[in-house]
Short mmCIF file of C-alpha atoms and ligand atoms in Angstrom, two decimals:
data_model
loop_
_atom_site.label_atom_id
_atom_site.label_comp_id
_atom_site.label_asym_id
_atom_site.label_seq_id
_atom_site.Cartn_x
_atom_site.Cartn_y
_atom_site.Cartn_z
CA MET A 1 0.00 0.00 0.00
CA PRO A 2 1.52 3.40 -0.96
CA THR A 3 2.02 5.97 1.81
CA LEU A 4 -1.20 7.94 2.14
CA SER A 5 -1.31 11.73 2.06
CA PRO A 6 -2.61 13.28 5.32
CA PHE A 7 -5.89 14.08 3.51
CA ALA A 8 -6.36 10.50 2.25
CA ALA A 9 -5.43 9.01 5.62
CA GLU A 10 -7.93 11.20 7.50
CA VAL A 11 -10.71 10.56 4.99
CA ILE A 12 -10.32 6.79 5.27
CA GLU A 13 -10.04 6.93 9.05
CA GLY A 14 -13.05 9.22 9.52
CA LEU A 15 -15.28 7.29 7.12
CA SER A 16 -14.36 3.98 8.79
CA GLU A 17 -15.61 5.21 12.18
CA GLN A 18 -19.10 4.84 13.53
CA PRO A 19 -20.68 7.44 13.35
CA LYS A 20 -18.76 8.60 10.27
CA ARG A 21 -17.03 11.95 10.33
CA LEU A 22 -14.72 14.21 8.30
CA SER A 23 -12.71 17.17 9.57
CA SER A 24 -13.86 20.63 8.49
CA LYS A 25 -10.21 21.67 8.10
CA TRP A 26 -10.37 20.04 4.64
CA PHE A 27 -13.14 22.42 3.46
CA TYR A 28 -10.62 25.03 2.37
CA ASP A 29 -9.35 24.26 -1.11
CA GLU A 30 -9.65 26.98 -3.76
CA ARG A 31 -13.37 26.34 -4.30
CA GLY A 32 -13.97 26.05 -0.56
CA ASP A 33 -12.23 29.42 0.03
CA ALA A 34 -14.53 31.05 -2.54
CA LEU A 35 -17.63 29.46 -0.99
CA PHE A 36 -16.57 30.62 2.47
CA GLN A 37 -16.24 34.18 1.13
CA ALA A 38 -19.85 33.86 -0.12
CA ILE A 39 -20.94 32.64 3.33
CA MET A 40 -19.26 35.60 5.05
CA ALA A 41 -21.08 38.01 2.72
CA MET A 42 -24.57 36.61 3.34
CA PRO A 43 -26.93 38.38 5.76
CA GLU A 44 -27.58 35.31 7.95
CA TYR A 45 -23.87 34.80 8.74
CA TYR A 46 -23.69 37.50 11.42
CA LEU A 47 -20.28 36.48 12.81
CA THR A 48 -18.15 38.47 10.34
CA ASP A 49 -20.07 41.72 10.78
CA CYS A 50 -20.02 41.37 14.57
CA GLU A 51 -16.27 40.97 14.64
CA ARG A 52 -15.71 43.79 12.17
CA GLU A 53 -17.71 46.08 14.47
CA ILE A 54 -15.54 44.98 17.41
CA PHE A 55 -12.30 45.58 15.53
CA GLN A 56 -13.50 48.99 14.33
CA ARG A 57 -13.68 50.26 17.87
CA SER A 58 -11.32 48.16 19.99
CA GLY A 59 -8.00 49.84 19.18
CA PRO A 60 -8.01 52.10 22.27
CA ALA A 61 -9.02 49.25 24.64
CA LEU A 62 -6.20 47.05 23.32
CA LEU A 63 -3.65 49.86 23.51
CA SER A 64 -4.60 50.53 27.10
CA ILE A 65 -4.00 46.83 27.93
CA ILE A 66 -0.63 46.99 26.11
CA ALA A 67 0.22 50.10 28.16
CA GLY A 68 2.70 51.78 25.81
CA ARG A 69 5.05 48.84 25.21
CA PRO A 70 6.34 48.17 21.69
CA PHE A 71 4.69 45.02 20.39
CA ASP A 72 4.43 42.42 17.63
CA LEU A 73 0.92 42.16 16.19
CA ILE A 74 0.78 38.50 15.19
CA GLU A 75 -2.24 37.27 13.29
CA LEU A 76 -2.95 33.55 12.94
CA GLY A 77 -4.53 32.69 9.58
CA ALA A 78 -4.44 36.27 8.34
CA GLY A 79 -6.30 35.68 5.05
CA ASP A 80 -7.02 39.08 3.51
CA GLY A 81 -6.48 40.83 6.88
CA SER A 82 -9.51 43.02 6.23
CA LYS A 83 -10.69 43.15 9.85
CA THR A 84 -7.20 43.64 11.26
CA GLN A 85 -6.69 46.71 9.09
CA HIS A 86 -9.21 48.50 11.28
CA LEU A 87 -7.00 47.83 14.29
CA ILE A 88 -3.83 48.84 12.43
CA GLU A 89 -5.43 52.14 11.47
CA GLN A 90 -6.29 52.93 15.09
CA PHE A 91 -2.90 51.77 16.40
CA LEU A 92 -1.06 54.02 13.92
CA ALA A 93 -3.32 56.99 14.64
CA ALA A 94 -2.46 56.62 18.33
CA GLY A 95 1.29 56.52 17.57
CA ALA A 96 1.73 52.90 18.78
CA ARG A 97 5.07 51.20 17.99
CA PHE A 98 4.48 47.76 16.52
CA VAL A 99 5.45 45.28 13.82
CA TYR A 100 2.65 43.54 11.88
CA ARG A 101 3.45 39.84 11.55
CA PRO A 102 0.65 37.95 9.80
CA ILE A 103 0.99 34.17 9.59
CA ASP A 104 -0.69 32.25 6.82
CA ILE A 105 -0.05 28.89 5.19
CA SER A 106 -1.00 30.37 1.80
CA ALA A 107 1.81 32.18 -0.07
CA ASN A 108 -0.85 33.77 -2.25
CA ALA A 109 -2.68 35.23 0.77
CA ILE A 110 0.61 36.64 2.14
CA ASP A 111 1.54 38.21 -1.22
CA LEU A 112 -1.85 39.86 -1.64
CA LEU A 113 -1.79 41.14 1.93
CA GLY A 114 1.76 42.46 1.45
CA ASP A 115 0.74 44.45 -1.63
CA LEU A 116 -2.17 45.92 0.23
CA ILE A 117 -0.18 46.87 3.34
CA HIS A 118 2.72 48.39 1.38
CA HIS A 119 0.30 50.40 -0.69
CA ARG A 120 -1.73 51.66 2.26
CA TRP A 121 1.00 52.07 4.91
CA PRO A 122 4.42 52.00 3.17
CA LEU A 123 6.24 52.71 6.44
CA LEU A 124 4.54 50.09 8.61
CA PRO A 125 7.05 47.39 9.63
CA PHE A 126 5.59 44.29 7.97
CA GLU A 127 7.19 40.88 8.56
CA PRO A 128 4.88 38.09 7.40
CA ILE A 129 5.58 34.40 7.90
CA GLN A 130 4.32 31.87 5.40
CA ALA A 131 3.94 28.66 7.41
CA ASP A 132 1.47 26.78 9.56
CA TYR A 133 0.73 28.39 12.95
CA PHE A 134 3.06 26.38 15.14
CA THR A 135 6.04 26.36 12.77
CA ALA A 136 5.69 30.14 12.52
CA LEU A 137 5.31 30.64 16.28
CA ASN A 138 8.32 28.45 16.88
CA ARG A 139 10.33 30.66 14.52
CA LEU A 140 9.07 33.77 16.30
CA GLY A 141 10.01 32.24 19.65
CA GLN A 142 13.63 32.11 18.50
CA SER A 143 13.76 35.78 17.47
CA LYS A 144 15.64 38.12 19.79
CA THR A 145 13.02 40.87 20.07
CA ASP A 146 11.86 41.93 23.52
CA HIS A 147 8.56 43.15 22.07
CA LEU A 148 5.39 42.10 23.81
CA ARG A 149 3.29 39.84 21.59
CA LEU A 150 -0.35 40.41 20.82
CA VAL A 151 -1.55 37.26 19.04
CA LEU A 152 -4.85 37.49 17.16
CA PHE A 153 -6.86 34.31 16.59
CA PRO A 154 -10.06 35.86 15.25
CA GLY A 155 -13.05 34.58 13.28
CA ALA A 156 -14.50 32.00 15.72
CA ASN A 157 -12.05 29.44 14.34
CA ILE A 158 -11.67 28.15 17.89
CA GLY A 159 -15.30 27.00 17.58
CA ASN A 160 -14.30 24.45 14.95
CA PHE A 161 -12.59 22.47 17.73
CA ASN A 162 -14.59 20.68 20.39
CA ARG A 163 -14.07 21.90 23.96
CA ALA A 164 -11.22 19.46 24.78
CA GLU A 165 -9.41 20.13 21.48
CA ALA A 166 -9.80 23.89 21.99
CA GLU A 167 -8.13 23.68 25.41
CA LYS A 168 -5.31 21.57 23.98
CA PHE A 169 -4.76 23.99 21.08
CA LEU A 170 -4.72 27.04 23.37
CA ARG A 171 -2.30 25.36 25.80
CA HIS A 172 0.00 24.48 22.95
CA LEU A 173 -0.21 28.06 21.67
CA ARG A 174 0.73 29.32 25.13
CA SER A 175 3.90 27.21 25.11
CA PHE A 176 5.25 29.48 22.32
CA LEU A 177 4.51 32.69 24.25
CA ARG A 178 6.16 34.48 27.19
CA PRO A 179 4.56 35.57 30.45
CA GLY A 180 2.77 38.86 29.87
CA ASP A 181 2.07 38.18 26.15
CA LEU A 182 -1.53 38.67 25.05
CA LEU A 183 -3.91 36.46 23.10
CA LEU A 184 -7.15 37.69 21.50
CA THR A 185 -9.50 34.87 20.45
CA GLY A 186 -12.84 35.24 18.64
CA PHE A 187 -15.76 33.38 20.24
CA ASP A 188 -19.28 33.17 18.90
CA LEU A 189 -21.54 33.62 21.93
CA LYS A 190 -24.60 31.52 22.79
CA LYS A 191 -27.70 33.35 21.61
CA ASP A 192 -31.21 32.72 20.20
CA PRO A 193 -30.95 29.22 18.67
CA ALA A 194 -32.95 30.41 15.64
CA THR A 195 -30.29 33.03 14.84
CA ILE A 196 -27.50 30.45 15.09
CA LEU A 197 -29.32 27.83 13.03
CA ALA A 198 -30.09 30.36 10.27
CA ALA A 199 -26.39 31.26 9.98
CA TYR A 200 -25.59 27.64 9.04
CA ASN A 201 -28.77 26.82 7.12
CA ASP A 202 -29.11 29.67 4.64
CA PRO A 203 -31.89 29.62 2.02
CA ALA A 204 -29.44 30.48 -0.79
CA GLY A 205 -27.68 27.16 -0.13
CA HIS A 206 -24.14 28.55 0.28
CA THR A 207 -23.50 26.45 3.41
CA ALA A 208 -24.84 23.31 1.71
CA ALA A 209 -22.53 23.93 -1.27
CA PHE A 210 -19.60 24.61 1.10
CA ASN A 211 -20.13 21.30 2.89
CA LEU A 212 -20.79 19.29 -0.30
CA ASN A 213 -17.56 20.65 -1.73
CA LEU A 214 -15.77 18.38 0.74
CA LEU A 215 -17.19 15.32 -1.04
CA ALA A 216 -16.37 16.94 -4.39
CA ARG A 217 -12.80 17.47 -3.17
CA ILE A 218 -12.54 13.80 -2.20
CA ASN A 219 -13.71 12.95 -5.74
CA ARG A 220 -11.25 15.41 -7.32
CA GLU A 221 -8.19 14.63 -5.26
CA LEU A 222 -8.67 11.03 -4.22
CA GLY A 223 -10.50 9.71 -7.31
CA ALA A 224 -13.69 8.81 -5.39
CA ASP A 225 -17.17 8.58 -6.94
CA PHE A 226 -19.46 10.34 -4.44
CA GLN A 227 -22.69 11.30 -6.27
CA LEU A 228 -23.23 14.77 -4.87
CA SER A 229 -26.94 14.84 -5.77
CA ALA A 230 -27.48 11.88 -3.42
CA TRP A 231 -26.36 13.86 -0.37
CA LYS A 232 -28.26 16.43 1.63
CA HIS A 233 -26.93 19.11 4.01
CA TRP A 234 -28.48 18.87 7.49
CA GLU A 235 -27.78 21.36 10.29
CA THR A 236 -28.51 21.06 14.00
CA TYR A 237 -27.94 23.35 16.97
CA ASP A 238 -27.92 22.04 20.52
CA PRO A 239 -28.69 25.02 22.77
CA ALA A 240 -27.65 23.12 25.92
CA GLY A 241 -24.17 22.13 24.76
CA GLY A 242 -23.77 25.07 22.36
CA ALA A 243 -22.65 23.05 19.32
CA ALA A 244 -23.91 23.74 15.81
CA ARG A 245 -23.22 20.59 13.79
CA SER A 246 -23.22 20.12 10.03
CA PHE A 247 -24.04 16.73 8.57
CA LEU A 248 -24.19 15.32 5.08
CA VAL A 249 -26.93 12.68 4.90
CA ALA A 250 -27.14 9.90 2.27
CA ASP A 251 -30.58 9.77 0.64
CA GLY A 252 -30.30 6.02 -0.03
CA PRO A 253 -27.92 3.10 0.44
CA GLN A 254 -24.73 3.53 -1.54
CA THR A 255 -21.17 2.36 -1.98
CA VAL A 256 -18.44 4.88 -2.71
CA HIS A 257 -15.26 3.62 -4.34
CA LEU A 258 -11.77 5.03 -3.92
CA PRO A 259 -9.95 2.91 -6.54
CA ASP A 260 -6.70 4.87 -6.21
CA LEU A 261 -6.59 3.90 -2.55
CA ASP A 262 -7.98 0.42 -3.08
CA HIS A 263 -10.83 1.16 -0.74
CA SER A 264 -14.63 1.37 -0.75
CA ILE A 265 -17.12 2.60 1.83
CA THR A 266 -20.74 1.63 2.21
CA PHE A 267 -23.46 3.92 3.53
CA GLU A 268 -26.90 2.87 4.68
CA ALA A 269 -29.91 4.94 3.68
CA TYR A 270 -29.95 8.16 5.76
CA GLU A 271 -26.54 7.48 7.25
CA ALA A 272 -24.87 10.77 8.16
CA ILE A 273 -21.32 12.10 8.04
CA CYS A 274 -20.59 14.82 10.62
CA VAL A 275 -18.48 17.38 8.74
CA GLU A 276 -18.25 20.32 11.13
CA ILE A 277 -18.77 21.49 14.67
CA SER A 278 -19.12 25.23 15.35
CA GLN A 279 -19.05 25.54 19.13
CA LYS A 280 -20.78 28.52 20.78
CA TYR A 281 -19.70 29.74 24.23
CA SER A 282 -21.19 31.50 27.23
CA ARG A 283 -19.14 34.25 28.91
CA GLU A 284 -18.61 31.92 31.85
CA GLU A 285 -17.32 29.15 29.58
CA ILE A 286 -14.83 31.56 27.99
CA ARG A 287 -13.41 32.47 31.41
CA ALA A 288 -13.21 28.80 32.38
CA LEU A 289 -11.41 27.94 29.14
CA ALA A 290 -8.86 30.74 29.71
CA ALA A 291 -8.04 29.39 33.17
CA ALA A 292 -7.93 25.76 32.03
CA ALA A 293 -5.49 26.61 29.23
CA GLY A 294 -3.15 28.59 31.51
CA TYR A 295 -4.12 32.19 30.78
CA THR A 296 -5.47 35.04 32.90
CA PHE A 297 -8.72 36.44 31.54
CA VAL A 298 -8.36 40.20 30.89
CA GLN A 299 -11.45 41.45 29.04
CA ASN A 300 -14.13 40.55 26.52
CA LEU A 301 -14.53 42.99 23.62
CA GLU A 302 -18.10 42.56 22.37
CA ASP A 303 -20.27 43.89 19.54
CA SER A 304 -23.27 46.09 20.34
CA ARG A 305 -25.72 43.15 20.20
CA GLY A 306 -23.60 41.00 22.51
CA TRP A 307 -23.49 38.20 19.92
CA PHE A 308 -19.72 37.81 19.57
CA ALA A 309 -16.72 38.28 21.87
CA ASP A 310 -13.06 38.82 21.11
CA SER A 311 -11.66 37.68 24.40
CA VAL A 312 -8.30 39.06 25.55
CA TRP A 313 -6.17 36.88 27.82
CA ARG A 314 -2.69 37.27 29.27
CA VAL A 315 -0.16 34.47 29.50
CA SER A 316 0.05 33.76 33.21
C1 AVI B 401 -14.35 29.19 9.86
N1 AVI B 401 -15.42 28.92 10.83
C2 AVI B 401 -15.28 29.78 12.00
C3 AVI B 401 -16.78 28.95 10.26
C4 AVI B 401 -17.84 28.66 11.36
O1 AVI B 401 -18.71 29.51 11.56
O2 AVI B 401 -17.74 27.62 12.01
C5 AVI B 401 -16.94 27.96 9.13
C6 AVI B 401 -18.35 27.88 8.59
N2 AVI B 401 -19.03 26.79 8.40
C7 AVI B 401 -20.21 27.06 7.92
N3 AVI B 401 -20.34 28.36 7.82
C8 AVI B 401 -19.17 28.89 8.22
#
């Protein structure tokens, strides 16, 4: 058997489990990126607007926590950096001394962001790192600077881990930071279940297309023969636990072949694959997570509706 790529290995492992599952981290190929942009632009997906509002007005609060020290503004998964530019604008207007260090695995995203930053603020120190988060943080850990670090992990990406995985990720992140460094993490807050469900169950079908693209990607990259029309997007929200879950449900019994991997998978009628968890938090749960992962809670920066929190923690 040839050595499997990480994608192939995870697909086979997840689809061999009971219940079947796939990780949402594989959503983001080129088509998935475009579909996620469409999701962020739709009216039901409130998360992006909430966080933009927070970033538009949180510069002074963050600068008062930083208390005049020079700092590195490190952004995990910077993408197009559009929300962070609101913070940069406020930081520069207040005369703050900082270096902008976005981290992104995509060279293309870093290049586009670089063009934009150089055009808008030619004098802003800009030192991007093209790598995965932990490789980049490790590299930063070896640099000699005595700057304080303000690490941004925005966008409710933490919600795509379950509670135990989130704690493990945040602990690991802390191991690359120094006492006194700051972490800002975006959390979608628990709210009216109807509002949450609508954000993941839009009538235009963008979320369904986004989720189905995962099966299409398995077809494209692993030579499988999923029939996309035989799968239906199904969303649930559990208001007690706070998890929105996305499923793809088979509308009849079927066998999917992966000839390149010498593998096939059978599905019973109405068998479901869990493809994403989007965990929502209460304010109390955010504080508890900070403590469990080894941080001191500093402050929640919230939007005017109280739907989203960018929570600021200090490395204890
Ligand atoms: C990237 N992540 C925070 C999104 C979320 O809300 O869980 C992904 C997403 N899935 C469906 N819509 C958006």
